[in-house]
Short mmCIF file of C-alpha atoms and ligand atoms in Angstrom, two decimals:
data_model
loop_
_atom_site.label_atom_id
_atom_site.label_comp_id
_atom_site.label_asym_id
_atom_site.label_seq_id
_atom_site.Cartn_x
_atom_site.Cartn_y
_atom_site.Cartn_z
CA MET A 1 193.59 -9.61 146.34
CA LYS A 2 193.46 -7.06 143.52
CA GLY A 3 193.90 -9.79 141.08
CA GLY A 4 191.06 -11.56 142.86
CA ASP A 5 188.91 -8.44 142.51
CA VAL A 6 189.50 -8.23 138.83
CA SER A 7 188.85 -11.87 138.30
CA SER A 8 185.62 -11.67 140.28
CA ILE A 9 184.42 -8.68 138.27
CA SER A 10 185.34 -10.10 134.94
CA PRO A 11 182.94 -13.08 135.06
CA LEU A 12 180.25 -10.71 136.23
CA VAL A 13 180.92 -8.41 133.28
CA SER A 14 180.89 -11.25 130.85
CA PHE A 15 177.71 -12.55 132.43
CA VAL A 16 176.04 -9.16 132.03
CA VAL A 17 177.30 -8.73 128.49
CA GLY A 18 176.31 -12.27 127.67
CA ALA A 19 172.86 -11.82 129.14
CA ALA A 20 172.39 -8.59 127.23
CA MET A 21 173.41 -10.24 123.98
CA ALA A 22 171.10 -13.12 124.66
CA THR A 23 168.28 -10.69 125.28
CA VAL A 24 169.00 -8.91 122.03
CA CYS A 25 168.99 -12.24 120.24
CA VAL A 26 165.73 -13.24 121.82
CA LEU A 27 164.16 -9.90 120.99
CA PHE A 28 165.44 -10.14 117.43
CA PHE A 29 164.13 -13.64 117.12
CA MET A 30 160.77 -12.63 118.54
CA SER A 31 160.49 -9.72 116.15
CA ALA A 32 161.67 -11.68 113.14
CA SER A 33 159.98 -14.97 113.74
CA PRO A 34 156.27 -14.10 113.88
CA THR A 35 156.28 -12.12 110.62
CA ARG A 36 158.16 -14.86 108.86
CA ARG A 37 155.78 -17.45 110.17
CA LEU A 38 152.78 -15.39 109.18
CA ALA A 39 154.19 -14.83 105.75
CA ASP A 40 154.90 -18.52 105.38
CA ILE A 41 151.42 -19.44 106.38
CA SER A 42 149.60 -16.84 104.34
CA ALA A 43 151.63 -17.68 101.27
CA PHE A 44 150.32 -21.20 101.31
CA THR A 45 146.94 -21.00 102.93
CA SER A 46 145.35 -18.08 101.09
CA ALA A 47 144.25 -19.17 97.66
CA SER A 48 144.69 -15.65 96.29
CA ALA A 49 148.30 -14.58 96.64
CA ASN A 50 148.70 -11.36 98.61
CA SER A 51 151.19 -9.39 96.59
CA SER A 52 151.41 -6.36 98.86
CA SER A 53 152.98 -8.18 101.83
CA ASN A 54 155.16 -11.31 102.15
CA GLN A 55 157.05 -10.88 98.86
CA ASP A 56 159.98 -12.71 100.39
CA ASP A 57 158.15 -15.86 101.10
CA ASN A 58 155.69 -16.40 98.35
CA GLY A 59 158.47 -16.52 95.77
CA VAL A 60 158.01 -20.20 96.11
CA ALA A 61 154.31 -19.96 95.58
CA ASP A 62 154.12 -18.00 92.37
CA GLY A 63 157.37 -17.66 90.52
CA GLU A 64 156.78 -15.19 87.74
CA ALA A 65 154.57 -12.77 89.62
CA THR A 66 157.15 -12.65 92.37
CA ALA A 67 160.06 -12.13 90.03
CA ALA A 68 158.16 -9.11 88.73
CA SER A 69 157.48 -7.77 92.20
CA ARG A 70 161.14 -8.29 93.13
CA ALA A 71 162.17 -6.28 90.09
CA ALA A 72 159.76 -3.59 91.25
CA ASP A 73 161.48 -3.65 94.66
CA VAL A 74 164.87 -3.01 93.12
CA THR A 75 163.75 0.10 91.31
CA ALA A 76 162.23 1.23 94.64
CA THR A 77 159.38 3.19 93.12
CA PRO A 78 157.84 5.35 95.84
CA ALA A 79 154.24 4.73 96.80
CA PRO A 80 153.44 1.70 94.65
CA ALA A 81 149.90 1.49 93.40
CA PRO A 82 147.73 -0.95 95.36
CA ALA A 83 147.94 -4.44 93.95
CA PRO A 84 145.03 -5.24 91.65
CA VAL A 85 142.59 -7.69 93.16
CA GLU A 86 142.56 -10.80 91.01
CA ALA A 87 139.76 -13.29 90.92
CA PRO A 88 141.16 -16.25 92.86
CA SER A 89 141.79 -19.14 90.51
CA PRO A 90 141.85 -22.49 92.26
CA TRP A 91 144.40 -23.80 89.75
CA GLY A 92 146.65 -20.77 89.71
CA ASP A 93 148.78 -20.74 86.59
CA LEU A 94 148.12 -24.35 85.65
CA GLU A 95 146.66 -23.48 82.24
CA GLU A 96 149.69 -21.40 81.42
CA VAL A 97 152.10 -24.17 82.44
CA LEU A 98 150.16 -26.73 80.39
CA ARG A 99 149.99 -24.47 77.36
CA ARG A 100 153.76 -23.94 77.39
CA ALA A 101 154.61 -27.60 77.87
CA ALA A 102 152.07 -29.28 75.60
CA THR A 103 152.79 -30.82 72.23
CA LYS A 104 150.88 -29.60 69.17
CA ASP A 105 148.20 -32.20 69.84
CA ARG A 106 147.78 -30.91 73.41
CA THR A 107 149.58 -33.72 75.19
CA VAL A 108 151.73 -33.27 78.28
CA ILE A 109 153.85 -35.65 80.25
CA MET A 110 153.37 -35.16 83.98
CA THR A 111 155.09 -36.36 87.08
CA GLN A 112 154.58 -35.48 90.71
CA ILE A 113 157.36 -35.12 93.25
CA ASN A 114 158.04 -34.27 96.86
CA ALA A 115 161.10 -32.57 98.32
CA ALA A 116 163.04 -35.73 99.21
CA TRP A 117 163.05 -36.80 95.58
CA THR A 118 164.57 -33.53 94.35
CA ARG A 119 167.78 -33.87 96.41
CA PRO A 120 170.95 -34.42 94.39
CA GLY A 121 171.35 -38.08 93.57
CA SER A 122 167.72 -38.82 94.35
CA LEU A 123 164.93 -40.00 92.08
CA LEU A 124 164.49 -36.82 90.06
CA ASP A 125 168.18 -36.92 89.09
CA LEU A 126 167.91 -40.54 87.98
CA PHE A 127 164.71 -39.77 86.11
CA PHE A 128 166.43 -37.00 84.11
CA GLU A 129 169.51 -39.11 83.62
CA SER A 130 167.44 -41.84 82.00
CA PHE A 131 166.01 -39.40 79.44
CA ARG A 132 169.45 -37.97 78.69
CA ASN A 133 170.99 -41.39 78.17
CA GLY A 134 167.94 -42.60 76.31
CA GLU A 135 167.65 -43.35 72.61
CA GLY A 136 165.58 -42.22 69.65
CA GLY A 137 165.19 -38.64 70.82
CA VAL A 138 163.53 -39.46 74.12
CA ALA A 139 165.42 -36.55 75.70
CA ARG A 140 163.36 -34.17 73.58
CA LEU A 141 160.27 -35.30 75.46
CA LEU A 142 161.57 -33.40 78.50
CA ASP A 143 160.31 -30.26 76.73
CA HIS A 144 156.80 -31.56 77.35
CA LEU A 145 157.25 -32.65 80.94
CA VAL A 146 155.33 -30.82 83.65
CA ILE A 147 156.60 -31.48 87.15
CA VAL A 148 153.86 -31.12 89.72
CA THR A 149 155.09 -30.27 93.18
CA MET A 150 153.12 -30.22 96.38
CA ASP A 151 155.44 -28.49 98.78
CA PRO A 152 157.57 -25.34 98.51
CA ALA A 153 160.92 -27.12 98.75
CA ALA A 154 160.02 -29.47 95.92
CA TYR A 155 158.93 -26.50 93.81
CA GLN A 156 162.28 -24.83 94.36
CA GLY A 157 164.10 -28.08 93.67
CA CYS A 158 162.16 -28.39 90.42
CA GLN A 159 162.80 -24.84 89.33
CA ALA A 160 166.53 -25.34 89.77
CA VAL A 161 166.54 -28.06 87.11
CA HIS A 162 163.46 -27.77 84.91
CA ARG A 163 161.34 -25.29 82.97
CA HIS A 164 157.82 -26.51 83.52
CA CYS A 165 157.14 -26.69 87.23
CA TYR A 166 153.72 -26.39 88.78
CA PHE A 167 153.01 -25.80 92.43
CA LEU A 168 149.77 -27.53 93.29
CA ARG A 169 148.43 -25.33 96.05
CA THR A 170 144.74 -25.94 96.25
CA SER A 171 142.21 -28.54 95.37
CA ASN A 172 138.56 -27.65 95.72
CA GLY A 173 139.64 -24.74 97.90
CA VAL A 174 141.63 -27.07 100.13
CA ASP A 175 145.20 -26.12 100.91
CA TYR A 176 147.47 -28.81 99.59
CA ARG A 177 150.06 -28.25 102.23
CA SER A 178 147.74 -29.46 104.93
CA GLU A 179 146.68 -32.22 102.59
CA LYS A 180 150.28 -33.23 102.26
CA MET A 181 150.73 -33.29 106.04
CA PHE A 182 147.62 -35.41 106.23
CA MET A 183 149.07 -37.60 103.51
CA SER A 184 151.96 -38.68 105.74
CA LYS A 185 149.32 -40.27 107.94
CA ASP A 186 147.08 -41.16 105.06
CA TYR A 187 148.62 -42.15 101.76
CA LEU A 188 145.17 -42.49 100.21
CA GLU A 189 144.55 -38.80 100.46
CA MET A 190 147.49 -37.96 98.23
CA MET A 191 146.68 -40.64 95.70
CA TRP A 192 143.10 -39.44 95.40
CA GLY A 193 144.34 -35.84 95.18
CA ARG A 194 146.56 -36.88 92.28
CA ASN A 195 143.60 -38.55 90.64
CA ARG A 196 141.48 -35.41 91.00
CA PHE A 197 144.28 -33.33 89.56
CA GLN A 198 144.47 -35.59 86.50
CA GLN A 199 140.75 -35.07 85.98
CA THR A 200 141.30 -31.31 85.99
CA VAL A 201 143.97 -31.60 83.31
CA LEU A 202 141.51 -33.56 81.15
CA GLU A 203 138.82 -30.97 81.80
CA LEU A 204 141.20 -28.27 80.59
CA GLY A 205 141.41 -30.20 77.32
CA TYR A 206 144.86 -31.77 77.63
CA ASN A 207 145.81 -35.40 77.13
CA PHE A 208 148.40 -36.52 79.60
CA LEU A 209 150.90 -39.25 80.15
CA PHE A 210 151.40 -39.44 83.88
CA THR A 211 154.63 -41.08 84.97
CA ASP A 212 155.88 -41.78 88.45
CA VAL A 213 159.32 -40.30 88.97
CA ASP A 214 160.73 -43.79 89.64
CA VAL A 215 160.13 -44.74 86.02
CA MET A 216 163.25 -44.72 83.83
CA TRP A 217 162.61 -43.51 80.28
CA PHE A 218 164.97 -45.14 77.79
CA ARG A 219 162.95 -44.86 74.59
CA ASP A 220 159.83 -43.04 73.47
CA PRO A 221 156.88 -44.99 74.91
CA PHE A 222 154.23 -43.18 72.85
CA ARG A 223 154.77 -45.52 69.91
CA HIS A 224 153.27 -48.30 72.04
CA ILE A 225 150.16 -46.35 72.93
CA SER A 226 147.42 -47.12 70.46
CA MET A 227 145.62 -44.29 68.67
CA ALA A 228 142.43 -46.20 69.48
CA ALA A 229 142.99 -46.16 73.24
CA ASP A 230 141.08 -43.74 75.43
CA ILE A 231 143.22 -44.83 78.34
CA ALA A 232 146.53 -46.67 78.25
CA ILE A 233 147.88 -47.94 81.52
CA SER A 234 151.00 -49.84 82.48
CA SER A 235 150.71 -53.33 83.89
CA ASP A 236 152.14 -54.80 87.04
CA VAL A 237 151.40 -58.09 85.37
CA TYR A 238 150.56 -58.26 81.67
CA MET A 239 148.59 -61.32 80.60
CA GLY A 240 149.14 -60.99 76.86
CA GLU A 241 145.96 -59.31 75.60
CA PRO A 242 146.17 -55.51 75.44
CA TYR A 243 142.44 -54.84 75.80
CA SER A 244 141.70 -57.59 78.32
CA LEU A 245 140.53 -56.21 81.63
CA ARG A 246 142.12 -59.21 83.32
CA ASN A 247 145.52 -57.48 83.27
CA PHE A 248 146.77 -55.90 86.49
CA PRO A 249 147.10 -52.17 85.99
CA ASN A 250 149.59 -49.79 87.55
CA GLY A 251 148.61 -46.12 87.58
CA GLY A 252 152.24 -45.05 87.91
CA PHE A 253 152.38 -44.85 84.14
CA LEU A 254 149.11 -43.79 82.62
CA PHE A 255 148.05 -42.12 79.40
CA VAL A 256 144.58 -40.58 79.14
CA ARG A 257 143.13 -38.85 76.11
CA SER A 258 140.95 -35.89 76.99
CA SER A 259 137.32 -36.49 75.99
CA ALA A 260 133.83 -36.45 77.47
CA LYS A 261 134.13 -40.21 77.96
CA THR A 262 137.37 -40.13 79.90
CA ILE A 263 136.18 -37.22 82.04
CA ASP A 264 133.05 -39.25 82.87
CA PHE A 265 135.30 -42.16 83.73
CA TYR A 266 137.27 -39.98 86.15
CA ARG A 267 134.02 -38.78 87.75
CA ALA A 268 132.98 -42.38 88.32
CA TRP A 269 136.47 -43.16 89.59
CA GLN A 270 136.26 -40.35 92.12
CA GLN A 271 132.79 -41.47 93.19
CA GLY A 272 134.20 -44.96 93.64
CA ARG A 273 136.24 -43.55 96.46
CA TRP A 274 133.08 -43.28 98.52
CA ARG A 275 131.34 -46.30 97.01
CA PHE A 276 134.28 -48.51 98.00
CA PHE A 277 135.31 -46.52 100.99
CA GLY A 278 138.91 -46.83 102.17
CA LYS A 279 140.22 -48.32 98.94
CA HIS A 280 143.29 -47.23 97.04
CA GLU A 281 142.53 -45.53 93.67
CA GLN A 282 144.16 -48.40 91.85
CA ASP A 283 141.87 -50.91 93.56
CA VAL A 284 138.87 -48.79 92.69
CA PHE A 285 140.06 -48.68 89.08
CA ASN A 286 139.97 -52.47 89.13
CA LEU A 287 136.52 -52.48 90.72
CA ILE A 288 134.91 -50.12 88.23
CA LYS A 289 136.81 -50.92 85.04
CA HIS A 290 134.38 -53.59 83.82
CA GLU A 291 131.25 -51.61 84.54
CA MET A 292 132.57 -48.29 83.24
CA ALA A 293 134.40 -49.57 80.20
CA GLY A 294 131.12 -51.11 79.06
CA LYS A 295 128.91 -48.21 79.98
CA LEU A 296 131.13 -45.55 78.42
CA ASP A 297 132.43 -47.70 75.55
CA LEU A 298 135.96 -46.96 76.69
CA ALA A 299 139.00 -48.56 75.11
CA ILE A 300 141.44 -49.30 77.91
CA GLN A 301 144.78 -50.53 76.65
CA PHE A 302 147.09 -52.36 79.02
CA LEU A 303 150.67 -51.78 78.09
CA ASP A 304 152.88 -54.78 77.37
CA THR A 305 155.64 -55.15 79.97
CA THR A 306 158.05 -56.10 77.19
CA TYR A 307 158.14 -52.39 76.39
CA ILE A 308 156.60 -50.58 79.35
CA SER A 309 158.17 -52.61 82.08
CA GLY A 310 158.68 -52.68 85.81
CA PHE A 311 160.33 -54.72 88.51
CA CYS A 312 157.08 -56.68 88.99
CA GLN A 313 157.39 -58.22 85.54
CA LEU A 314 160.81 -57.30 84.26
CA SER A 315 161.56 -57.04 80.56
CA LYS A 316 164.91 -58.69 79.95
CA ASP A 317 165.16 -57.40 76.39
CA LEU A 318 167.12 -54.16 76.40
CA ASN A 319 166.58 -53.87 72.66
CA LYS A 320 162.86 -53.44 73.21
CA ILE A 321 162.40 -51.79 76.57
CA CYS A 322 161.08 -48.21 76.58
CA THR A 323 160.43 -47.54 80.24
CA LEU A 324 161.23 -49.34 83.48
CA HIS A 325 159.31 -48.66 86.68
CA ALA A 326 160.63 -49.45 90.17
CA ASN A 327 157.28 -51.00 91.10
CA CYS A 328 156.99 -53.97 93.46
CA CYS A 329 159.64 -52.14 95.46
CA VAL A 330 159.10 -50.45 98.80
CA GLY A 331 161.34 -47.72 100.16
CA LEU A 332 163.31 -44.90 98.60
CA GLY A 333 166.67 -46.49 99.43
CA ALA A 334 165.79 -49.74 97.69
CA LYS A 335 164.46 -47.96 94.61
CA LEU A 336 167.55 -45.76 94.35
CA HIS A 337 169.88 -48.72 94.72
CA ASP A 338 168.22 -50.77 92.02
CA LEU A 339 167.60 -47.91 89.60
CA ARG A 340 171.25 -46.85 89.83
CA GLY A 341 172.19 -50.41 88.92
CA VAL A 342 169.76 -50.30 86.01
CA LEU A 343 171.25 -47.05 84.73
CA ASP A 344 174.79 -48.47 84.97
CA VAL A 345 173.82 -51.39 82.76
CA TRP A 346 171.92 -49.12 80.38
CA ARG A 347 174.96 -46.88 79.92
CA ASN A 348 177.06 -49.90 78.99
CA TYR A 349 174.36 -51.09 76.65
CA THR A 350 174.21 -47.75 74.80
CA ALA A 351 178.01 -47.86 74.40
CA GLY A 352 177.85 -51.39 72.96
CA THR A 353 178.24 -52.23 69.28
CA PRO A 354 175.10 -53.17 67.34
CA GLY A 355 176.39 -56.75 67.24
CA GLU A 356 176.88 -56.93 71.00
CA ARG A 357 173.46 -55.44 71.52
CA ARG A 358 171.75 -57.87 69.19
CA ALA A 359 173.58 -60.79 70.79
CA GLY A 360 172.10 -59.83 74.15
CA LYS A 361 175.48 -59.16 75.74
CA PHE A 362 173.97 -56.65 78.14
CA GLN A 363 171.69 -57.87 80.90
CA TRP A 364 170.34 -56.29 84.06
CA LYS A 365 172.45 -57.08 87.08
CA LEU A 366 170.26 -59.44 89.10
CA PRO A 367 169.13 -59.72 91.76
CA GLY A 368 169.07 -56.26 93.28
CA ILE A 369 167.07 -55.39 96.37
CA CYS A 370 163.77 -55.47 94.47
CA ILE A 371 164.71 -56.28 90.89
CA HIS A 372 164.97 -59.99 90.17
C1 NAG B 401 146.74 -9.08 102.40
O1 NAG B 401 147.56 -8.40 103.31
C2 NAG B 401 146.87 -7.39 104.02
C3 NAG B 401 147.89 -6.65 104.87
O2 NAG B 401 148.95 -7.46 105.23
C4 NAG B 401 145.76 -8.05 104.84
O3 NAG B 401 145.03 -7.08 105.56
C5 NAG B 401 144.83 -8.78 103.90
O4 NAG B 401 143.84 -9.48 104.64
C6 NAG B 401 145.61 -9.80 103.07
N1 NAG B 401 144.74 -10.40 102.09
C7 NAG B 401 144.77 -11.69 101.84
C8 NAG B 401 143.84 -12.15 100.78
O5 NAG B 401 145.51 -12.49 102.40
C1 NAG B 402 180.07 -51.64 82.40
O1 NAG B 402 181.21 -51.86 81.63
C2 NAG B 402 182.43 -51.78 82.33
C3 NAG B 402 183.56 -51.89 81.33
O2 NAG B 402 183.40 -53.00 80.50
C4 NAG B 402 182.46 -52.85 83.40
O3 NAG B 402 183.65 -52.78 84.13
C5 NAG B 402 181.28 -52.66 84.32
O4 NAG B 402 181.25 -53.71 85.28
C6 NAG B 402 180.01 -52.64 83.54
N1 NAG B 402 178.92 -52.32 84.44
C7 NAG B 402 177.81 -53.02 84.53
C8 NAG B 402 176.82 -52.58 85.53
O5 NAG B 402 177.60 -53.98 83.82
#
């Protein structure tokens, strides 16, 4: 019976101890969780960063300022002076990022990513790999690449691998995080946000070459962009005449020279969103291109798919191709599969002798999931 006593007490003890531990855990969770949540939220909803609180969490939001405040933490200065109140800038440190990344003629290359694309082996990796295995010094162009991120995880993923990262927090006072959540229901919202962001870059006086992250860069594409072009855009289907508005554009690879004309064009483009309500920005581009190109005397160059190519109209000439876009391809898995195949062939091509290359020994492995 004694043994029975002990064994009947022991579960009771462990129950009590267990319950107590659970309570402690719950209390700890309750005390930890709300502050963390609040910090998370305030870091991304308030346009002006609040440097006196939430230093832990807004590291993602503003890198350099936070590094400084962390350093201040380490030295543990007593009674820090109240943080100076800064005029809230809707674009944060965008000008600084652009200034650092731009070429002498104020041109930047820009891409925009989300968190899924920054995972190892995902699109951002392939994107970088293409530059690094590219020819004619294309890798040097990475110095001028600004990676625009729209969520904290993507920003961190960018910072781990690249120098010029920008966290796009607000647009017209709107928090981009909520815009991004909205985006998952409404793709249009993000595309129009991207368009508005490009306008801002032009307004700040920078020319840009926007590239989707599923574009492989094998050679410098700038040599195919005419000095006379105000806008140069890649083509899903290229009909043979660079300045013919009959070509089918693809905004996933787009160069725009900053000028009053191009800024006006972007204004009209944004207004087109409401004029042709519910349309994709690319459709609106098609709808306004005739009218606006005439009115503004804009030179819009459509890029030849022999050089600036994509899966829609694939360039088979590896000796000429500069960039290759996984367009006409839906789904991350399909894009990754085909772009990996493309990079495998490209690596073999770059290892080939000049004779083999000229003879066209190296060809894309076809068909893939999208590439054909
Ligand atoms: C900054 O934090 C303080 C205290 O946590 C709070 O009272 C204030 O409203 C915050 N300011 C902003 C702009 O978030
Ligand atoms: C690349 O070259 C190697 C060695 O010749 C070959 O085994 C491989 O199949 C090639 N890969 C592609 C994708 O062509």
